mmCIF file of N, CA and C in Angstrom:
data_model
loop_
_atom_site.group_PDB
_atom_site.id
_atom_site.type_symbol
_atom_site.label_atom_id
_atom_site.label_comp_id
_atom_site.label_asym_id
_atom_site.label_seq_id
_atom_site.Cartn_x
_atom_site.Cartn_y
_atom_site.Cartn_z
ATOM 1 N N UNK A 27 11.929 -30.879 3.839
ATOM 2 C CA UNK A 27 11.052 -30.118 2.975
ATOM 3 C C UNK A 27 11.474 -28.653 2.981
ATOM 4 N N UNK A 28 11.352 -28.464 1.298
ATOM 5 C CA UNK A 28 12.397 -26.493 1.530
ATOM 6 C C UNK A 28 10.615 -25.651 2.101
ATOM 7 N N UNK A 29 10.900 -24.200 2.615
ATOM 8 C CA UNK A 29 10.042 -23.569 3.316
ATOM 9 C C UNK A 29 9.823 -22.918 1.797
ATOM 10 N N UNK A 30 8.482 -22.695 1.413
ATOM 11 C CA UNK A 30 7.802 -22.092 0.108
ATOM 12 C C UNK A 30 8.651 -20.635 -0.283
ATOM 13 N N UNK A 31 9.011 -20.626 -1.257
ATOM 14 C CA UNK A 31 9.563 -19.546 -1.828
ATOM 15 C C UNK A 31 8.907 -18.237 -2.263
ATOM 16 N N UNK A 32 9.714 -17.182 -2.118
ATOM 17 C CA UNK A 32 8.544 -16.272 -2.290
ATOM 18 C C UNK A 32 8.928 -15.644 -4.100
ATOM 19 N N UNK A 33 7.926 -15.274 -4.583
ATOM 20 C CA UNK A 33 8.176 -15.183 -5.936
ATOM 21 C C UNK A 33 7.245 -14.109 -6.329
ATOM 22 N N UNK A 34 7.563 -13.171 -7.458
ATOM 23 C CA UNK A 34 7.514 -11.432 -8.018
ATOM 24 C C UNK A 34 7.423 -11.929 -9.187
ATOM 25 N N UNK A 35 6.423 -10.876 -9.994
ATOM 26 C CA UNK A 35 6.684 -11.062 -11.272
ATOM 27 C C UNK A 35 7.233 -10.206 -11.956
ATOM 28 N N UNK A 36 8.305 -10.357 -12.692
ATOM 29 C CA UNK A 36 8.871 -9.643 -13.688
ATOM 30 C C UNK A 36 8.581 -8.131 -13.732
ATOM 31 N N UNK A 37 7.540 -8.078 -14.408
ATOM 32 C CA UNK A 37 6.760 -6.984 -14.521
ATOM 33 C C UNK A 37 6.632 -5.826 -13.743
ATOM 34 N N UNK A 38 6.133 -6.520 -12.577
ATOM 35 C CA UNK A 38 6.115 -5.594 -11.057
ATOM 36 C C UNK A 38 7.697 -5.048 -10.574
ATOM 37 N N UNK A 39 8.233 -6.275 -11.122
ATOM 38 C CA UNK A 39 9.810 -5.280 -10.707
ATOM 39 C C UNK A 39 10.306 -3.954 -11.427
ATOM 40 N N UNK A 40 9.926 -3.968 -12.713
ATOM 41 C CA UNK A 40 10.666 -2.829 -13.189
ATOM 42 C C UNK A 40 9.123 -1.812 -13.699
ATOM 43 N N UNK A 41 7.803 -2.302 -13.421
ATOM 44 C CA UNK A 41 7.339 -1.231 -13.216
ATOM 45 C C UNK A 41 6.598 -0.425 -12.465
ATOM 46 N N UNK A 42 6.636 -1.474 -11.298
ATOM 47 C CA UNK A 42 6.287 -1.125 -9.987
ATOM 48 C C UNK A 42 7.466 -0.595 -8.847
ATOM 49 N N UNK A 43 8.323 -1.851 -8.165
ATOM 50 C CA UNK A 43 9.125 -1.549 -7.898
ATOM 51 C C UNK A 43 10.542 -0.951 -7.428
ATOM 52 N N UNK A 44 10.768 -0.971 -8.667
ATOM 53 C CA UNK A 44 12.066 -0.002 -9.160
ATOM 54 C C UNK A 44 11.583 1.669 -8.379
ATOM 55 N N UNK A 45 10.639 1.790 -9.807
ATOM 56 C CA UNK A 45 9.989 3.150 -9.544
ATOM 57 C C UNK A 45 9.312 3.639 -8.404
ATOM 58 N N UNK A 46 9.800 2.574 -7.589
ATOM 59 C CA UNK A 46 8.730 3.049 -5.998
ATOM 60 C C UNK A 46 10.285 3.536 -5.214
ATOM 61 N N UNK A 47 10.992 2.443 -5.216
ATOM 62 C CA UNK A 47 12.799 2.363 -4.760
ATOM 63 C C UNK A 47 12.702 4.394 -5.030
ATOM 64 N N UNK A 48 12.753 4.263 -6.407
ATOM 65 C CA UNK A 48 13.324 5.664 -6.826
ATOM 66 C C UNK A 48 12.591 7.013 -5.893
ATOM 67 N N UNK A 49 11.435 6.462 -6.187
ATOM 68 C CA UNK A 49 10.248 7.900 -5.905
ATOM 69 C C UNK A 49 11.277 7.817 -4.020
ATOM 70 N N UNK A 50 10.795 6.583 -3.424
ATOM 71 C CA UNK A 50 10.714 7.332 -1.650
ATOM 72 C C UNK A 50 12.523 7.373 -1.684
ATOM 73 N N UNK A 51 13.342 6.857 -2.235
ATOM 74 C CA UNK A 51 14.906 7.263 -1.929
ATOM 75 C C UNK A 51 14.833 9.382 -2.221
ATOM 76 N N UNK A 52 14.484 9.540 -3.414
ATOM 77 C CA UNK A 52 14.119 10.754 -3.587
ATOM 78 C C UNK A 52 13.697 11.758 -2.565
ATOM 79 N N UNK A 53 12.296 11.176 -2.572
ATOM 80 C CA UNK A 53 11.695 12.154 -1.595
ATOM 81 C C UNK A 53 12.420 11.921 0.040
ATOM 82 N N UNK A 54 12.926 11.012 0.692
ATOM 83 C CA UNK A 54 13.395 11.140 1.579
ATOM 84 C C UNK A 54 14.755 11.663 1.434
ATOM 85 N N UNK A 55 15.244 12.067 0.582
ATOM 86 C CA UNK A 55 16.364 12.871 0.728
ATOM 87 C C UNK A 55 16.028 14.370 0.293
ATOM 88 N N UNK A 56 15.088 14.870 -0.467
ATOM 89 C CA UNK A 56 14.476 15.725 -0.491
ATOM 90 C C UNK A 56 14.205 16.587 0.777
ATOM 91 N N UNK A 57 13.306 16.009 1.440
ATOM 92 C CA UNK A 57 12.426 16.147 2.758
ATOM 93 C C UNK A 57 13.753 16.470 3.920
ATOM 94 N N UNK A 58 14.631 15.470 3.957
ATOM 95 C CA UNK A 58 15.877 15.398 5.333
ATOM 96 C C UNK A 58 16.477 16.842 4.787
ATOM 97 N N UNK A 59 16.776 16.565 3.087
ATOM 98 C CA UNK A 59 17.642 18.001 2.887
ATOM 99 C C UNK A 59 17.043 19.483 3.082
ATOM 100 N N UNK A 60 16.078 19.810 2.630
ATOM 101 C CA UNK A 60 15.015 20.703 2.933
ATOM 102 C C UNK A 60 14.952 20.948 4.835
ATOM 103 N N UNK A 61 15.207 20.125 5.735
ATOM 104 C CA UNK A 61 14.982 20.311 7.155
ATOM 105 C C UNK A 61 16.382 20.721 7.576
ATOM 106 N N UNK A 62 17.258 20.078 6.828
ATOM 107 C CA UNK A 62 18.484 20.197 7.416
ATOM 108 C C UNK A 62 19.006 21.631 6.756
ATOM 109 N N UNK A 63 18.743 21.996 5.930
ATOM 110 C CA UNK A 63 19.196 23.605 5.023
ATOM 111 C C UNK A 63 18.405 24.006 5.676
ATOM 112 N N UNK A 64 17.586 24.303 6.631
ATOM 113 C CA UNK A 64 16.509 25.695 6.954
ATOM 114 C C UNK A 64 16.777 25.483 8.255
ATOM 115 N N UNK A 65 17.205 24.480 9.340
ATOM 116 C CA UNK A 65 17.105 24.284 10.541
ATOM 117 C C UNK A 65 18.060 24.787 11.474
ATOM 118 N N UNK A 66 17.706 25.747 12.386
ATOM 119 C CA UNK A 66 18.742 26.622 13.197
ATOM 120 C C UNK A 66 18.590 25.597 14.475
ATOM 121 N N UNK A 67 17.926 24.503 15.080
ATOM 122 C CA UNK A 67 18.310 23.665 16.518
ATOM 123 C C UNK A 67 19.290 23.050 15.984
ATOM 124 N N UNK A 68 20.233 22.995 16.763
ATOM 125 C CA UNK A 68 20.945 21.709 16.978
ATOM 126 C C UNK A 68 19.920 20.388 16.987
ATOM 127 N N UNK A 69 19.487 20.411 18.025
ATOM 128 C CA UNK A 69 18.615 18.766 18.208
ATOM 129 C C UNK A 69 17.830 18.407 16.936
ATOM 130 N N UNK A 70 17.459 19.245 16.180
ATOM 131 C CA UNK A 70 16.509 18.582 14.931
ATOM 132 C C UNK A 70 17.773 18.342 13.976
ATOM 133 N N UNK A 71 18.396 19.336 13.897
ATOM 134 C CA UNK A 71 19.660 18.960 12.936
ATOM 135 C C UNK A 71 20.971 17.558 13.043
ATOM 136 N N UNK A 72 21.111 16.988 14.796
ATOM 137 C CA UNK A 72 21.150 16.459 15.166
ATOM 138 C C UNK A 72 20.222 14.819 14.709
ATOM 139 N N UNK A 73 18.802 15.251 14.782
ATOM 140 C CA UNK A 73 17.949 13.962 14.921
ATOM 141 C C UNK A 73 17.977 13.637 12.924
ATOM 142 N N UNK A 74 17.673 15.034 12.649
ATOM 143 C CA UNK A 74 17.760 14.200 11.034
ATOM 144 C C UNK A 74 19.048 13.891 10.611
ATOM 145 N N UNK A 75 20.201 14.259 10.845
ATOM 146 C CA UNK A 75 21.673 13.978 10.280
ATOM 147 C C UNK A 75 21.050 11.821 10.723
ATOM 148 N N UNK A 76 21.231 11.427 12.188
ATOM 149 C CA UNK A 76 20.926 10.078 11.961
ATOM 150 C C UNK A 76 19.651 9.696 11.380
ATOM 151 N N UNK A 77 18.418 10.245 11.201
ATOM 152 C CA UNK A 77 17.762 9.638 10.244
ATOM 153 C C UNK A 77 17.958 9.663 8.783
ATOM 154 N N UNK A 78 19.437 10.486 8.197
ATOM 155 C CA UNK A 78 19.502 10.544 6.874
ATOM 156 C C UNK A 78 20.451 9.337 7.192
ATOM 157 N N UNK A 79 20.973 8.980 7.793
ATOM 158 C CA UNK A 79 22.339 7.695 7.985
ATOM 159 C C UNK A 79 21.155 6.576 7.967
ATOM 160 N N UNK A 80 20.480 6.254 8.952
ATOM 161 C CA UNK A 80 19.551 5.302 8.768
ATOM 162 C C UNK A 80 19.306 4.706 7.830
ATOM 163 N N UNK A 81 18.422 5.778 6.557
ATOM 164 C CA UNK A 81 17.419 6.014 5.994
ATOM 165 C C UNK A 81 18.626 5.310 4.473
ATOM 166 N N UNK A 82 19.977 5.999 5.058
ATOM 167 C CA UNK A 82 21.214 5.860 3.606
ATOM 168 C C UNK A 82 21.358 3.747 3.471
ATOM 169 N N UNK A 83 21.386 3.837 5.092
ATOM 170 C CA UNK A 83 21.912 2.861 5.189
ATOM 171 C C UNK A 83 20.756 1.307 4.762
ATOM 172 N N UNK A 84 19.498 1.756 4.824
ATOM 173 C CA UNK A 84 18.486 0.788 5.033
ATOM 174 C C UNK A 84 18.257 0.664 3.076
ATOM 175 N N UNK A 85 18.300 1.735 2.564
ATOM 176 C CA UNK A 85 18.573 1.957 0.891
ATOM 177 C C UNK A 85 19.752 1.478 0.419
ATOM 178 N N UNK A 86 20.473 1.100 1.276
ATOM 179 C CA UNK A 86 21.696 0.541 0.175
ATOM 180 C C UNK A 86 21.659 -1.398 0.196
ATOM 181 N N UNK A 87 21.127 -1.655 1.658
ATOM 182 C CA UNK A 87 21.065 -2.785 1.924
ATOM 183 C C UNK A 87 19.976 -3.404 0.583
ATOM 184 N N UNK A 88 18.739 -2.276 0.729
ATOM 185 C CA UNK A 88 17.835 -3.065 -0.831
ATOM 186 C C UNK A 88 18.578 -2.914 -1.469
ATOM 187 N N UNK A 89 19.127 -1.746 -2.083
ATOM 188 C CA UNK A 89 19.464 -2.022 -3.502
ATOM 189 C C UNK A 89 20.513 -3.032 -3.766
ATOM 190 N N UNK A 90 21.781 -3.124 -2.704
ATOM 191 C CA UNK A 90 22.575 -4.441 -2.727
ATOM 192 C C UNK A 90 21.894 -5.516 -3.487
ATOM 193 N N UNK A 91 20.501 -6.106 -2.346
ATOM 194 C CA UNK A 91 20.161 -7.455 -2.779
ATOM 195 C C UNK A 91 19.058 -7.018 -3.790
ATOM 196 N N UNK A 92 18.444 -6.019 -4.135
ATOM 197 C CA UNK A 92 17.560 -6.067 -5.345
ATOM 198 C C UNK A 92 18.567 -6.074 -7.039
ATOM 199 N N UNK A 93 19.864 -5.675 -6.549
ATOM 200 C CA UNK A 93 21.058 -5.608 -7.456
ATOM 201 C C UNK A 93 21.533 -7.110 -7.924
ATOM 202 N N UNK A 94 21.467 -7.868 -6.855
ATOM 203 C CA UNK A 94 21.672 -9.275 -6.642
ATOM 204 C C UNK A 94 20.176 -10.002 -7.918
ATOM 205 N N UNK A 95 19.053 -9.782 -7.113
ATOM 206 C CA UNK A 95 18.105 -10.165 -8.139
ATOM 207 C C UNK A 95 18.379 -9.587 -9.315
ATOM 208 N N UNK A 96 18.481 -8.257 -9.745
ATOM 209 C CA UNK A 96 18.537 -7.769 -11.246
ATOM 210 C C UNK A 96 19.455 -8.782 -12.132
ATOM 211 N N UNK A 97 20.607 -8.519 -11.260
ATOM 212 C CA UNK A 97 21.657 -9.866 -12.154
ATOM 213 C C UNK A 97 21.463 -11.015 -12.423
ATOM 214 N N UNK A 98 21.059 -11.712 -11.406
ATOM 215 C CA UNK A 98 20.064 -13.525 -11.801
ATOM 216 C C UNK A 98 19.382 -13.420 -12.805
ATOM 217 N N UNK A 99 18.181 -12.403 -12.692
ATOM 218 C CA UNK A 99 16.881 -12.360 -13.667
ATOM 219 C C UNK A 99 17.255 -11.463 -14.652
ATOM 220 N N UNK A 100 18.418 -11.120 -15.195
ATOM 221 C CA UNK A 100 18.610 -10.309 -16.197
ATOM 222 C C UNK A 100 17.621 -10.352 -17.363
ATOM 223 N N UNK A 101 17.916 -11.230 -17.796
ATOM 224 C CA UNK A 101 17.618 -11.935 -19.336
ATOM 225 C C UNK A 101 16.113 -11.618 -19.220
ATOM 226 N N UNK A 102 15.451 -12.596 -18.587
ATOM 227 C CA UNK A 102 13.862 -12.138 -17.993
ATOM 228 C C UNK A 102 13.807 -10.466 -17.843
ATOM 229 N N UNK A 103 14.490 -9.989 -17.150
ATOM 230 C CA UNK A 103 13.812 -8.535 -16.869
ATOM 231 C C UNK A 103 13.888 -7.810 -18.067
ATOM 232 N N UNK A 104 15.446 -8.079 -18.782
ATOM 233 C CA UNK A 104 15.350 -7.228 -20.170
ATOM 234 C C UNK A 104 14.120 -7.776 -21.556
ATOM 235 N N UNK A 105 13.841 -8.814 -21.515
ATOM 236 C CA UNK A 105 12.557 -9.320 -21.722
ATOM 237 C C UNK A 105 11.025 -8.512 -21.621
ATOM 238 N N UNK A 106 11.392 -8.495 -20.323
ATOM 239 C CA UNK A 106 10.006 -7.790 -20.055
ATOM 240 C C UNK A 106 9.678 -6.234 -20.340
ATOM 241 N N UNK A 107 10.977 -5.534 -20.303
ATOM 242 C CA UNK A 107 10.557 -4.662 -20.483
ATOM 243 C C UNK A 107 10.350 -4.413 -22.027
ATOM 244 N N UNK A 108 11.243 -5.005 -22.905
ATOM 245 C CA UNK A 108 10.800 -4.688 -24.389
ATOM 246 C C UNK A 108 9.447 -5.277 -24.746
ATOM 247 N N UNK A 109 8.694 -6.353 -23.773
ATOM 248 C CA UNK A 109 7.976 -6.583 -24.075
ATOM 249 C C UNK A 109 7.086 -7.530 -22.802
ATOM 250 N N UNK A 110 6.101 -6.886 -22.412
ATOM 251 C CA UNK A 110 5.363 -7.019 -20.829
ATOM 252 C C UNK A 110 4.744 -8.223 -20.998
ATOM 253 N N UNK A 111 4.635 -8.497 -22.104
ATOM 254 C CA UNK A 111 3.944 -10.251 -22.446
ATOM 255 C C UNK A 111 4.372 -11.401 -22.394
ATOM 256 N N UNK A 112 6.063 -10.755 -21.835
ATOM 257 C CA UNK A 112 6.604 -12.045 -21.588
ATOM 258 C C UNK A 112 7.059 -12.008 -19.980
ATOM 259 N N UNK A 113 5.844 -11.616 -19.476
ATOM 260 C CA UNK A 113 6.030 -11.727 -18.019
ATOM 261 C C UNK A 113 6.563 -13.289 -17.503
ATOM 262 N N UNK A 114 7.060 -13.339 -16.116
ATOM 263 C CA UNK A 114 7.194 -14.330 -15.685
ATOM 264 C C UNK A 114 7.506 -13.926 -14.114
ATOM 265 N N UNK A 115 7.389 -15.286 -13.652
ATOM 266 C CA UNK A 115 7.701 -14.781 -12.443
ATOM 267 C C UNK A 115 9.018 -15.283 -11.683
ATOM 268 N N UNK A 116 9.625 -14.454 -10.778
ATOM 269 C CA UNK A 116 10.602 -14.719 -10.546
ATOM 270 C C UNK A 116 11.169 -15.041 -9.033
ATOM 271 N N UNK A 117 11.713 -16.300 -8.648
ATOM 272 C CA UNK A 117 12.065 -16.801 -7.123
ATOM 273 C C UNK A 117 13.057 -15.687 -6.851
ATOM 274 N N UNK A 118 12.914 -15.386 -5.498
ATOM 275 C CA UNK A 118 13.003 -14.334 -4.286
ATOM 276 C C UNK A 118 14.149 -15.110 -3.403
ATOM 277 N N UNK A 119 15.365 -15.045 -3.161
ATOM 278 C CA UNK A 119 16.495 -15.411 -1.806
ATOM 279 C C UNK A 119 15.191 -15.073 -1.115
ATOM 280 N N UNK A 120 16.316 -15.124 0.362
ATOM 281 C CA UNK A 120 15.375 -15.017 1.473
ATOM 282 C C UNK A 120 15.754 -12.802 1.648
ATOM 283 N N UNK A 121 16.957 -12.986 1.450
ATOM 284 C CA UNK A 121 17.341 -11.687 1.955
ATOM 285 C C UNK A 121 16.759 -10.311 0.415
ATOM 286 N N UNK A 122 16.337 -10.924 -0.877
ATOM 287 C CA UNK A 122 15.965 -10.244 -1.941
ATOM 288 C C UNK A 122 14.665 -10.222 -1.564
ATOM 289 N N UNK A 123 13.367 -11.095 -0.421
ATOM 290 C CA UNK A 123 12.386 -11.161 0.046
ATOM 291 C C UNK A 123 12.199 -9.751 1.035
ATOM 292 N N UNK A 124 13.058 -9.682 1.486
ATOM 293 C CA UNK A 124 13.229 -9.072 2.767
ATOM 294 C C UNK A 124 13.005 -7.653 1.955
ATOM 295 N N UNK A 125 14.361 -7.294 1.199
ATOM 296 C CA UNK A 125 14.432 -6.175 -0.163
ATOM 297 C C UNK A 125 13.182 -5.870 -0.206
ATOM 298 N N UNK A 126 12.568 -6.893 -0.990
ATOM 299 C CA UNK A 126 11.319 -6.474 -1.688
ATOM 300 C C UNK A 126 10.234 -5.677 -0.357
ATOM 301 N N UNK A 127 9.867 -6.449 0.918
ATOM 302 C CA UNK A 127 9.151 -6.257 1.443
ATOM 303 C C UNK A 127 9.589 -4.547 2.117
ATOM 304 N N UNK A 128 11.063 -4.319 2.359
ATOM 305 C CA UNK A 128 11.086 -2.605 2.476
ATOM 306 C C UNK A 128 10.977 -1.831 1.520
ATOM 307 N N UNK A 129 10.838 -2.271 0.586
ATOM 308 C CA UNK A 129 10.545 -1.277 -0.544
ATOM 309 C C UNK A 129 9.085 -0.777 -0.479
ATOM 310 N N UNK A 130 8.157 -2.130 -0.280
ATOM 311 C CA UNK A 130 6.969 -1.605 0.236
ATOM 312 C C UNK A 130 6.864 -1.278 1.144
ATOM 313 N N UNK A 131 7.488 -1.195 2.462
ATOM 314 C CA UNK A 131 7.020 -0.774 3.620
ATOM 315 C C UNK A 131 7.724 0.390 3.370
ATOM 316 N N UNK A 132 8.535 1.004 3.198
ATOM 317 C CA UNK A 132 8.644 2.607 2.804
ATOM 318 C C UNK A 132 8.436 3.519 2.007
ATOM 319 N N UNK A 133 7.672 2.515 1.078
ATOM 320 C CA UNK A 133 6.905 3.453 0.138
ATOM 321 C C UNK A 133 5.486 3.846 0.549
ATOM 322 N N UNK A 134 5.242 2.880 1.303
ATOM 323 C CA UNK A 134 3.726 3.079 2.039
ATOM 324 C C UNK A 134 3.842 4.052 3.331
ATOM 325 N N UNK A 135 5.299 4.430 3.689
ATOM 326 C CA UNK A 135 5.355 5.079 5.415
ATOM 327 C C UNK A 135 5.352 6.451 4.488
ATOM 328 N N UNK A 136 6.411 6.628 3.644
ATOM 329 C CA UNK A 136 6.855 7.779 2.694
ATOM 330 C C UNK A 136 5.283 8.862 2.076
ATOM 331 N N UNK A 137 4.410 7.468 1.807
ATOM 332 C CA UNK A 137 2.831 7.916 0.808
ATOM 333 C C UNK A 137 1.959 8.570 2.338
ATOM 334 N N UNK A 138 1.932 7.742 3.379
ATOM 335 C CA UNK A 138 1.160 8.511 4.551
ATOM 336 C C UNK A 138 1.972 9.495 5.322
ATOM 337 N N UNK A 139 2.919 10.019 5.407
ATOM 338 C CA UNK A 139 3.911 11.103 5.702
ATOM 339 C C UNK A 139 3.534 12.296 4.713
ATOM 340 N N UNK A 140 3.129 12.052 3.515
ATOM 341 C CA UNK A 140 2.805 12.769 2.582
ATOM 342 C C UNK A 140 1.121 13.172 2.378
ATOM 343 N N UNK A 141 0.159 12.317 2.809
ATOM 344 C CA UNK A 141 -1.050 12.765 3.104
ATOM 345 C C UNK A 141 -0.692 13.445 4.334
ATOM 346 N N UNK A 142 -0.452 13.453 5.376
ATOM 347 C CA UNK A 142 -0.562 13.826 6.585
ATOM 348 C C UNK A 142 0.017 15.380 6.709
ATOM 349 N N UNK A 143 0.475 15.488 5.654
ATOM 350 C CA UNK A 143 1.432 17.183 5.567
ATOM 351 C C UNK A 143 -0.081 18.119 5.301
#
C-alpha cells in the first residue's frame, strides 16, 4: 500500500507560495546584508557570513525541487494563473513536500523575527 500523498492546489502555488519564497529570500538577504555592511565585530560578521551560507543554501534546495514541481504542473499552473477557476490540485514528491513545508516554516520564522523588532 503507497503512504498517502501530499497534494497543493494550484492556486496556492503561484499565489501564495511563490510570493512567500520571494518575500522571506528577500528579506533575509536584506536583514544579513544590512548587519553585515554596518558591523565592526568580527564574531557577528563571522556568525552572519554562515547564516547567509545556510540560509543560501536551504533556498536553493526549495527552489531546486519547487522548480521540479513547476515543470510537471506546468500546463496546470499556466492555467491557473490566466484563470483561478481552473484550480486543481496538484501531487507533491516526497522531497517537493519537504519544499513546500520550508517555505512555510520560514516564512512564519521570517513574519515573527519581524513582529519582534
Amino acid at each position: 500500500m503507497k503512504p498517502h500523498a501530499d497534494t497543493i492546489s494550484a492556486v496556492y502555488v503561484v499565489a501564495e507560495l511563490i510570493p512567500k519564497l520571494n518575500a522571506v529570500e528577500k528579506h533575509i538577504e536584506q536583514t544579513i546584508n544590512a548587519v553585515l555592511n554596518t558591523s565592526q565585530l568580527p564574531t557577528q560578521i563571522e556568525r552572519y557570513t554562515k547564516l547567509q551560507v545556510e540560509f543560501q543554501l536551504e533556498l536553493t534546495m526549495i527552489r531546486l525541487n519547487l522548480e521540479h514541481l513547476l515543470k510537471r504542473y506546468n500546463k496546470e499552473l499556466e492555467a491557473v494563473i490566466n484563470d483561478p477557476r481552473q484550480d486543481v490540485l496538484l501531487t507533491l514528491g516526497q522531497h517537493e513536500s519537504v519544499a513546500v513545508e520550508s517555505v512555510k516554516t520560514l516564512y512564519n520564522r521570517v513574519q515573527r523575527l519581524q513582529q519582534a523588532r
